[in-house]
């Protein structure tokens, strides 16, 4: 192997090193597709977890501001070898507002006090890099597109409590560029950079939702916000989190229930 101004790899030395580690690795090497198929046929529950958002998908995301692989839900089947039809429930995860790390189009980004407040309350910093996330109002256009690309059956809506105390809250329901209106993220980089959000405004709530564990604990305006969000994205909220604590969750539908 030659290139990148690096010394050529010594084949014999590489084989020796591979043989040294092989006994430690080979016990974990199996035909994964076969193990998953057996587990499914035996009634076992199988959970696939994606690490990045749908709009970072190398094929369907906001190229070139994407990752190097497919992140849409269908990749769980393609990557693991399980049959696509064997996937029973696709749970999408989204915040009650929108964030993005790094560069790339972000129509609802707020470079003002509201944006800073969302970031501070939500502790919006990259887990690995510590980089501050960009924050903005809920982008129903991008989430609706992710729902359709992923065949999402239900949404896990997180960080509702971050919106507590605002006089009003907003949804982005469409994009506008010149005289054109879009109900999806256009593919061209110029169009993505130039689209402006079309907002719908809703009443906020002064009461705290932090720690709520049932619908009865939520302010009526917060419930109204959630219901409108469901209408806009075309998917129901399956579970709702109201703090960083695991127990502070409103479970509407158990994704593992038959």
PDB file of C-alpha atoms in Angstrom:
ATOM      1  CA  UNK A   1       0.000   0.000   0.000  1.00  0.00           C
ATOM      2  CA  UNK A   2       1.495   3.310  -1.097  1.00  0.00           C
ATOM      3  CA  UNK A   3       0.497   6.922  -0.779  1.00  0.00           C
ATOM      4  CA  UNK A   4      -0.045   9.883   1.523  1.00  0.00           C
ATOM      5  CA  UNK A   5       3.737  10.216   2.001  1.00  0.00           C
ATOM      6  CA  UNK A   6       3.661   7.291   4.439  1.00  0.00           C
ATOM      7  CA  UNK A   7       5.989   4.284   4.549  1.00  0.00           C
ATOM      8  CA  UNK A   8       4.749   1.206   2.737  1.00  0.00           C
ATOM      9  CA  UNK A   9       2.955  -1.369   4.901  1.00  0.00           C
ATOM     10  CA  UNK A  10       5.035  -4.452   5.675  1.00  0.00           C
ATOM     11  CA  UNK A  11       2.807  -7.373   4.679  1.00  0.00           C
ATOM     12  CA  UNK A  12       4.542 -10.014   6.803  1.00  0.00           C
ATOM     13  CA  UNK A  13       4.541  -7.803   9.898  1.00  0.00           C
ATOM     14  CA  UNK A  14       0.853  -6.985   9.430  1.00  0.00           C
ATOM     15  CA  UNK A  15      -0.061 -10.692   9.172  1.00  0.00           C
ATOM     16  CA  UNK A  16       1.828 -11.451  12.394  1.00  0.00           C
ATOM     17  CA  UNK A  17      -0.088  -8.709  14.232  1.00  0.00           C
ATOM     18  CA  UNK A  18      -3.436  -9.867  12.858  1.00  0.00           C
ATOM     19  CA  UNK A  19      -2.741 -13.440  13.978  1.00  0.00           C
ATOM     20  CA  UNK A  20      -1.963 -12.165  17.463  1.00  0.00           C
ATOM     21  CA  UNK A  21      -5.333 -10.467  17.887  1.00  0.00           C
ATOM     22  CA  UNK A  22      -7.405 -12.995  15.896  1.00  0.00           C
ATOM     23  CA  UNK A  23      -8.045 -15.371  18.875  1.00  0.00           C
ATOM     24  CA  UNK A  24      -9.523 -12.459  20.833  1.00  0.00           C
ATOM     25  CA  UNK A  25     -11.810 -11.317  18.013  1.00  0.00           C
ATOM     26  CA  UNK A  26     -12.949 -14.497  16.277  1.00  0.00           C
ATOM     27  CA  UNK A  27     -15.139 -15.733  19.192  1.00  0.00           C
ATOM     28  CA  UNK A  28     -17.357 -12.730  18.490  1.00  0.00           C
ATOM     29  CA  UNK A  29     -17.531 -13.293  14.726  1.00  0.00           C
ATOM     30  CA  UNK A  30     -20.836 -14.828  13.610  1.00  0.00           C
ATOM     31  CA  UNK A  31     -23.276 -14.454  10.693  1.00  0.00           C
ATOM     32  CA  UNK A  32     -25.267 -11.644  12.310  1.00  0.00           C
ATOM     33  CA  UNK A  33     -28.196 -11.889   9.892  1.00  0.00           C
ATOM     34  CA  UNK A  34     -28.702 -15.517  10.948  1.00  0.00           C
ATOM     35  CA  UNK A  35     -28.601 -14.760  14.674  1.00  0.00           C
ATOM     36  CA  UNK A  36     -31.100 -11.921  14.276  1.00  0.00           C
ATOM     37  CA  UNK A  37     -33.439 -14.048  12.201  1.00  0.00           C
ATOM     38  CA  UNK A  38     -33.389 -16.821  14.817  1.00  0.00           C
ATOM     39  CA  UNK A  39     -33.994 -14.355  17.619  1.00  0.00           C
ATOM     40  CA  UNK A  40     -36.952 -12.831  15.781  1.00  0.00           C
ATOM     41  CA  UNK A  41     -38.502 -16.215  15.050  1.00  0.00           C
ATOM     42  CA  UNK A  42     -38.160 -17.111  18.727  1.00  0.00           C
ATOM     43  CA  UNK A  43     -40.113 -14.019  19.724  1.00  0.00           C
ATOM     44  CA  UNK A  44     -37.165 -12.021  21.040  1.00  0.00           C
ATOM     45  CA  UNK A  45     -37.294  -8.198  21.043  1.00  0.00           C
ATOM     46  CA  UNK A  46     -34.642  -6.554  18.869  1.00  0.00           C
ATOM     47  CA  UNK A  47     -33.739  -2.873  19.184  1.00  0.00           C
ATOM     48  CA  UNK A  48     -31.753  -0.986  16.549  1.00  0.00           C
ATOM     49  CA  UNK A  49     -30.517   2.473  17.501  1.00  0.00           C
ATOM     50  CA  UNK A  50     -29.425   5.180  15.080  1.00  0.00           C
ATOM     51  CA  UNK A  51     -26.835   7.715  16.184  1.00  0.00           C
ATOM     52  CA  UNK A  52     -27.444  10.663  13.865  1.00  0.00           C
ATOM     53  CA  UNK A  53     -30.363  12.579  12.413  1.00  0.00           C
ATOM     54  CA  UNK A  54     -32.106  11.782   9.132  1.00  0.00           C
ATOM     55  CA  UNK A  55     -31.060  15.098   7.600  1.00  0.00           C
ATOM     56  CA  UNK A  56     -27.417  14.018   7.969  1.00  0.00           C
ATOM     57  CA  UNK A  57     -27.993  11.009   5.701  1.00  0.00           C
ATOM     58  CA  UNK A  58     -25.399  10.893   2.915  1.00  0.00           C
ATOM     59  CA  UNK A  59     -28.089  10.335   0.248  1.00  0.00           C
ATOM     60  CA  UNK A  60     -31.157  12.102   1.621  1.00  0.00           C
ATOM     61  CA  UNK A  61     -29.704  14.756   3.915  1.00  0.00           C
ATOM     62  CA  UNK A  62     -28.547  18.347   3.445  1.00  0.00           C
ATOM     63  CA  UNK A  63     -25.531  17.436   1.320  1.00  0.00           C
ATOM     64  CA  UNK A  64     -22.639  18.276   1.593  1.00  0.00           C
ATOM     65  CA  UNK A  65     -23.283  18.978   5.291  1.00  0.00           C
ATOM     66  CA  UNK A  66     -23.884  15.315   6.072  1.00  0.00           C
ATOM     67  CA  UNK A  67     -22.141  12.322   7.584  1.00  0.00           C
ATOM     68  CA  UNK A  68     -20.463   9.588   5.518  1.00  0.00           C
ATOM     69  CA  UNK A  69     -23.183   6.945   5.769  1.00  0.00           C
ATOM     70  CA  UNK A  70     -26.926   6.347   5.670  1.00  0.00           C
ATOM     71  CA  UNK A  71     -28.737   7.384   8.836  1.00  0.00           C
ATOM     72  CA  UNK A  72     -32.377   6.841   7.811  1.00  0.00           C
ATOM     73  CA  UNK A  73     -34.268   4.002   9.506  1.00  0.00           C
ATOM     74  CA  UNK A  74     -34.049   1.700   6.487  1.00  0.00           C
ATOM     75  CA  UNK A  75     -30.317   1.336   7.048  1.00  0.00           C
ATOM     76  CA  UNK A  76     -31.023  -0.755  10.166  1.00  0.00           C
ATOM     77  CA  UNK A  77     -32.322  -3.515   7.919  1.00  0.00           C
ATOM     78  CA  UNK A  78     -29.717  -3.084   5.177  1.00  0.00           C
ATOM     79  CA  UNK A  79     -26.810  -2.925   7.611  1.00  0.00           C
ATOM     80  CA  UNK A  80     -27.822  -5.776   9.894  1.00  0.00           C
ATOM     81  CA  UNK A  81     -29.294  -8.198   7.382  1.00  0.00           C
ATOM     82  CA  UNK A  82     -32.727  -8.374   8.983  1.00  0.00           C
ATOM     83  CA  UNK A  83     -35.635  -8.307   6.527  1.00  0.00           C
ATOM     84  CA  UNK A  84     -37.180  -4.829   6.079  1.00  0.00           C
ATOM     85  CA  UNK A  85     -40.636  -6.288   6.683  1.00  0.00           C
ATOM     86  CA  UNK A  86     -39.507  -7.644  10.048  1.00  0.00           C
ATOM     87  CA  UNK A  87     -39.194  -4.154  11.524  1.00  0.00           C
ATOM     88  CA  UNK A  88     -42.279  -3.680  13.649  1.00  0.00           C
ATOM     89  CA  UNK A  89     -42.112  -0.107  14.958  1.00  0.00           C
ATOM     90  CA  UNK A  90     -39.931   2.844  13.992  1.00  0.00           C
ATOM     91  CA  UNK A  91     -39.527   5.428  16.751  1.00  0.00           C
ATOM     92  CA  UNK A  92     -38.223   8.835  15.724  1.00  0.00           C
ATOM     93  CA  UNK A  93     -36.591  11.083  18.310  1.00  0.00           C
ATOM     94  CA  UNK A  94     -36.839  14.860  18.121  1.00  0.00           C
ATOM     95  CA  UNK A  95     -36.682  17.774  20.510  1.00  0.00           C
ATOM     96  CA  UNK A  96     -39.551  20.176  21.098  1.00  0.00           C
ATOM     97  CA  UNK A  97     -37.367  22.719  19.292  1.00  0.00           C
ATOM     98  CA  UNK A  98     -34.638  22.263  16.665  1.00  0.00           C
ATOM     99  CA  UNK A  99     -30.843  22.137  16.963  1.00  0.00           C
ATOM    100  CA  UNK A 100     -27.895  21.560  14.687  1.00  0.00           C
ATOM    101  CA  UNK A 101     -24.173  21.044  15.311  1.00  0.00           C
ATOM    102  CA  UNK A 102     -21.669  22.588  12.913  1.00  0.00           C
ATOM    103  CA  UNK A 103     -22.259  24.131   9.527  1.00  0.00           C
ATOM    104  CA  UNK A 104     -25.130  23.590   7.151  1.00  0.00           C
ATOM    105  CA  UNK A 105     -28.583  25.002   6.381  1.00  0.00           C
ATOM    106  CA  UNK A 106     -30.741  25.789   9.411  1.00  0.00           C
ATOM    107  CA  UNK A 107     -33.767  27.885   8.385  1.00  0.00           C
ATOM    108  CA  UNK A 108     -35.223  28.280  11.900  1.00  0.00           C
ATOM    109  CA  UNK A 109     -31.944  29.183  13.631  1.00  0.00           C
ATOM    110  CA  UNK A 110     -32.311  31.952  16.214  1.00  0.00           C
ATOM    111  CA  UNK A 111     -29.274  34.181  16.679  1.00  0.00           C
ATOM    112  CA  UNK A 112     -30.932  36.136  19.459  1.00  0.00           C
ATOM    113  CA  UNK A 113     -31.830  35.945  23.117  1.00  0.00           C
ATOM    114  CA  UNK A 114     -34.414  33.216  22.512  1.00  0.00           C
ATOM    115  CA  UNK A 115     -31.838  31.065  20.737  1.00  0.00           C
ATOM    116  CA  UNK A 116     -29.352  31.566  23.555  1.00  0.00           C
ATOM    117  CA  UNK A 117     -32.024  30.756  26.127  1.00  0.00           C
ATOM    118  CA  UNK A 118     -32.892  27.490  24.367  1.00  0.00           C
ATOM    119  CA  UNK A 119     -29.214  26.531  24.300  1.00  0.00           C
ATOM    120  CA  UNK A 120     -28.624  27.348  27.953  1.00  0.00           C
ATOM    121  CA  UNK A 121     -31.762  25.686  29.278  1.00  0.00           C
ATOM    122  CA  UNK A 122     -31.298  22.627  27.074  1.00  0.00           C
ATOM    123  CA  UNK A 123     -27.563  22.391  27.754  1.00  0.00           C
ATOM    124  CA  UNK A 124     -26.985  22.223  24.042  1.00  0.00           C
ATOM    125  CA  UNK A 125     -23.373  21.195  23.706  1.00  0.00           C
ATOM    126  CA  UNK A 126     -21.964  18.344  21.628  1.00  0.00           C
ATOM    127  CA  UNK A 127     -21.434  15.213  23.726  1.00  0.00           C
ATOM    128  CA  UNK A 128     -18.072  14.376  22.141  1.00  0.00           C
ATOM    129  CA  UNK A 129     -16.772  17.753  20.963  1.00  0.00           C
ATOM    130  CA  UNK A 130     -18.343  20.042  23.554  1.00  0.00           C
ATOM    131  CA  UNK A 131     -19.222  22.351  20.663  1.00  0.00           C
ATOM    132  CA  UNK A 132     -22.232  24.619  21.177  1.00  0.00           C
ATOM    133  CA  UNK A 133     -25.277  23.555  19.188  1.00  0.00           C
ATOM    134  CA  UNK A 134     -27.207  26.044  17.087  1.00  0.00           C
ATOM    135  CA  UNK A 135     -30.809  26.395  18.293  1.00  0.00           C
ATOM    136  CA  UNK A 136     -34.102  27.485  16.756  1.00  0.00           C
ATOM    137  CA  UNK A 137     -37.861  27.004  16.677  1.00  0.00           C
ATOM    138  CA  UNK A 138     -39.329  23.610  15.817  1.00  0.00           C
ATOM    139  CA  UNK A 139     -38.844  22.869  12.107  1.00  0.00           C
ATOM    140  CA  UNK A 140     -41.893  20.816  11.153  1.00  0.00           C
ATOM    141  CA  UNK A 141     -40.774  20.709   7.508  1.00  0.00           C
ATOM    142  CA  UNK A 142     -37.517  18.903   8.270  1.00  0.00           C
ATOM    143  CA  UNK A 143     -39.126  16.589  10.835  1.00  0.00           C
ATOM    144  CA  UNK A 144     -42.002  15.727   8.479  1.00  0.00           C
ATOM    145  CA  UNK A 145     -39.455  14.865   5.792  1.00  0.00           C
ATOM    146  CA  UNK A 146     -37.580  12.650   8.270  1.00  0.00           C
ATOM    147  CA  UNK A 147     -40.857  10.937   9.225  1.00  0.00           C
ATOM    148  CA  UNK A 148     -41.560  10.062   5.604  1.00  0.00           C
ATOM    149  CA  UNK A 149     -38.005   9.013   4.776  1.00  0.00           C
ATOM    150  CA  UNK A 150     -37.848   6.769   7.808  1.00  0.00           C
ATOM    151  CA  UNK A 151     -41.360   5.356   7.807  1.00  0.00           C
ATOM    152  CA  UNK A 152     -41.627   6.597  11.388  1.00  0.00           C
ATOM    153  CA  UNK A 153     -44.574   5.238  13.369  1.00  0.00           C
ATOM    154  CA  UNK A 154     -44.258   7.433  16.437  1.00  0.00           C
ATOM    155  CA  UNK A 155     -42.169  10.237  17.894  1.00  0.00           C
ATOM    156  CA  UNK A 156     -40.265  10.498  21.145  1.00  0.00           C
ATOM    157  CA  UNK A 157     -40.576  14.222  21.853  1.00  0.00           C
ATOM    158  CA  UNK A 158     -37.864  15.406  24.232  1.00  0.00           C
ATOM    159  CA  UNK A 159     -37.066  18.546  26.224  1.00  0.00           C
ATOM    160  CA  UNK A 160     -40.566  19.992  26.326  1.00  0.00           C
ATOM    161  CA  UNK A 161     -39.617  21.705  29.597  1.00  0.00           C
ATOM    162  CA  UNK A 162     -37.064  23.879  27.775  1.00  0.00           C
ATOM    163  CA  UNK A 163     -39.991  25.810  26.249  1.00  0.00           C
ATOM    164  CA  UNK A 164     -41.496  26.680  29.645  1.00  0.00           C
ATOM    165  CA  UNK A 165     -42.080  30.381  30.265  1.00  0.00           C
ATOM    166  CA  UNK A 166     -42.190  31.740  26.722  1.00  0.00           C
ATOM    167  CA  UNK A 167     -45.062  34.097  25.887  1.00  0.00           C
ATOM    168  CA  UNK A 168     -45.351  32.442  22.493  1.00  0.00           C
ATOM    169  CA  UNK A 169     -43.804  29.550  20.624  1.00  0.00           C
ATOM    170  CA  UNK A 170     -43.446  28.983  16.895  1.00  0.00           C
ATOM    171  CA  UNK A 171     -43.502  26.189  14.320  1.00  0.00           C
ATOM    172  CA  UNK A 172     -41.918  26.374  10.886  1.00  0.00           C
ATOM    173  CA  UNK A 173     -44.648  25.044   8.588  1.00  0.00           C
ATOM    174  CA  UNK A 174     -43.032  25.744   5.200  1.00  0.00           C
ATOM    175  CA  UNK A 175     -40.047  27.395   3.511  1.00  0.00           C
ATOM    176  CA  UNK A 176     -40.129  30.370   1.173  1.00  0.00           C
ATOM    177  CA  UNK A 177     -37.561  31.307  -1.436  1.00  0.00           C
ATOM    178  CA  UNK A 178     -38.286  34.197  -3.761  1.00  0.00           C
ATOM    179  CA  UNK A 179     -41.822  33.443  -5.005  1.00  0.00           C
ATOM    180  CA  UNK A 180     -41.653  29.727  -4.323  1.00  0.00           C
ATOM    181  CA  UNK A 181     -42.971  27.916  -1.274  1.00  0.00           C
ATOM    182  CA  UNK A 182     -41.647  24.501  -0.250  1.00  0.00           C
ATOM    183  CA  UNK A 183     -43.149  21.869   2.021  1.00  0.00           C
ATOM    184  CA  UNK A 184     -39.850  19.937   1.938  1.00  0.00           C
ATOM    185  CA  UNK A 185     -36.117  20.658   2.111  1.00  0.00           C
ATOM    186  CA  UNK A 186     -34.982  21.416  -1.480  1.00  0.00           C
ATOM    187  CA  UNK A 187     -31.983  19.422  -2.650  1.00  0.00           C
ATOM    188  CA  UNK A 188     -29.840  22.210  -4.102  1.00  0.00           C
ATOM    189  CA  UNK A 189     -27.265  23.794  -1.807  1.00  0.00           C
ATOM    190  CA  UNK A 190     -28.130  27.311  -2.985  1.00  0.00           C
ATOM    191  CA  UNK A 191     -31.829  26.777  -2.338  1.00  0.00           C
ATOM    192  CA  UNK A 192     -31.135  25.248   1.058  1.00  0.00           C
ATOM    193  CA  UNK A 193     -29.042  28.256   2.041  1.00  0.00           C
ATOM    194  CA  UNK A 194     -31.616  30.783   0.825  1.00  0.00           C
ATOM    195  CA  UNK A 195     -34.931  29.393   2.083  1.00  0.00           C
ATOM    196  CA  UNK A 196     -36.656  31.338   4.835  1.00  0.00           C
ATOM    197  CA  UNK A 197     -39.036  29.846   7.399  1.00  0.00           C
ATOM    198  CA  UNK A 198     -42.788  30.386   7.283  1.00  0.00           C
ATOM    199  CA  UNK A 199     -43.940  30.437  10.897  1.00  0.00           C
ATOM    200  CA  UNK A 200     -47.125  29.620  12.721  1.00  0.00           C
ATOM    201  CA  UNK A 201     -47.353  31.130  16.190  1.00  0.00           C
ATOM    202  CA  UNK A 202     -48.973  29.483  19.205  1.00  0.00           C
ATOM    203  CA  UNK A 203     -49.472  30.568  22.782  1.00  0.00           C
ATOM    204  CA  UNK A 204     -46.794  29.644  25.284  1.00  0.00           C
ATOM    205  CA  UNK A 205     -47.235  28.478  28.865  1.00  0.00           C
ATOM    206  CA  UNK A 206     -45.975  29.974  32.099  1.00  0.00           C
ATOM    207  CA  UNK A 207     -46.454  26.809  34.154  1.00  0.00           C
ATOM    208  CA  UNK A 208     -43.572  24.370  34.559  1.00  0.00           C
ATOM    209  CA  UNK A 209     -43.712  21.072  32.675  1.00  0.00           C
ATOM    210  CA  UNK A 210     -40.471  19.821  34.207  1.00  0.00           C
ATOM    211  CA  UNK A 211     -40.935  16.419  35.769  1.00  0.00           C
ATOM    212  CA  UNK A 212     -44.435  15.830  34.369  1.00  0.00           C
ATOM    213  CA  UNK A 213     -45.269  12.135  34.042  1.00  0.00           C
ATOM    214  CA  UNK A 214     -48.847  12.237  32.752  1.00  0.00           C
ATOM    215  CA  UNK A 215     -51.010  14.343  30.451  1.00  0.00           C
ATOM    216  CA  UNK A 216     -52.842  15.622  33.511  1.00  0.00           C
ATOM    217  CA  UNK A 217     -49.610  17.234  34.724  1.00  0.00           C
ATOM    218  CA  UNK A 218     -49.236  19.324  31.564  1.00  0.00           C
ATOM    219  CA  UNK A 219     -50.634  22.821  30.929  1.00  0.00           C
ATOM    220  CA  UNK A 220     -53.448  22.915  28.369  1.00  0.00           C
ATOM    221  CA  UNK A 221     -51.377  25.136  26.050  1.00  0.00           C
ATOM    222  CA  UNK A 222     -48.487  22.670  26.155  1.00  0.00           C
ATOM    223  CA  UNK A 223     -50.831  19.850  25.148  1.00  0.00           C
ATOM    224  CA  UNK A 224     -52.178  22.043  22.358  1.00  0.00           C
ATOM    225  CA  UNK A 225     -48.580  22.609  21.172  1.00  0.00           C
ATOM    226  CA  UNK A 226     -47.960  18.855  21.071  1.00  0.00           C
ATOM    227  CA  UNK A 227     -51.201  18.125  19.199  1.00  0.00           C
ATOM    228  CA  UNK A 228     -50.429  20.742  16.564  1.00  0.00           C
ATOM    229  CA  UNK A 229     -46.916  19.369  16.199  1.00  0.00           C
ATOM    230  CA  UNK A 230     -48.371  15.910  15.535  1.00  0.00           C
ATOM    231  CA  UNK A 231     -50.613  17.319  12.814  1.00  0.00           C
ATOM    232  CA  UNK A 232     -47.742  19.107  11.106  1.00  0.00           C
ATOM    233  CA  UNK A 233     -45.289  16.200  11.030  1.00  0.00           C
ATOM    234  CA  UNK A 234     -47.824  13.462  10.301  1.00  0.00           C
ATOM    235  CA  UNK A 235     -46.865  11.209  13.208  1.00  0.00           C
ATOM    236  CA  UNK A 236     -48.157  10.779  16.770  1.00  0.00           C
ATOM    237  CA  UNK A 237     -46.105  11.434  19.892  1.00  0.00           C
ATOM    238  CA  UNK A 238     -45.459   7.971  21.361  1.00  0.00           C
ATOM    239  CA  UNK A 239     -43.586   9.231  24.391  1.00  0.00           C
ATOM    240  CA  UNK A 240     -42.728  12.593  25.865  1.00  0.00           C
ATOM    241  CA  UNK A 241     -39.814  13.528  28.120  1.00  0.00           C
ATOM    242  CA  UNK A 242     -39.973  16.511  30.454  1.00  0.00           C
ATOM    243  CA  UNK A 243     -36.512  16.499  32.049  1.00  0.00           C
ATOM    244  CA  UNK A 244     -33.144  14.746  31.728  1.00  0.00           C
ATOM    245  CA  UNK A 245     -34.334  12.155  34.266  1.00  0.00           C
ATOM    246  CA  UNK A 246     -35.401   8.812  32.820  1.00  0.00           C
ATOM    247  CA  UNK A 247     -38.499   8.619  35.010  1.00  0.00           C
ATOM    248  CA  UNK A 248     -39.882  11.977  33.869  1.00  0.00           C
ATOM    249  CA  UNK A 249     -41.607  10.506  30.836  1.00  0.00           C
ATOM    250  CA  UNK A 250     -45.191  10.443  29.585  1.00  0.00           C
ATOM    251  CA  UNK A 251     -45.594   7.096  27.824  1.00  0.00           C
ATOM    252  CA  UNK A 252     -48.387   7.258  25.265  1.00  0.00           C
ATOM    253  CA  UNK A 253     -47.564   4.037  23.424  1.00  0.00           C
ATOM    254  CA  UNK A 254     -45.039   1.364  24.331  1.00  0.00           C
ATOM    255  CA  UNK A 255     -42.929   0.747  21.178  1.00  0.00           C
ATOM    256  CA  UNK A 256     -42.361  -2.830  22.319  1.00  0.00           C
ATOM    257  CA  UNK A 257     -46.017  -3.647  22.889  1.00  0.00           C
ATOM    258  CA  UNK A 258     -47.640  -6.105  20.476  1.00  0.00           C
TER     259      UNK A 258
END
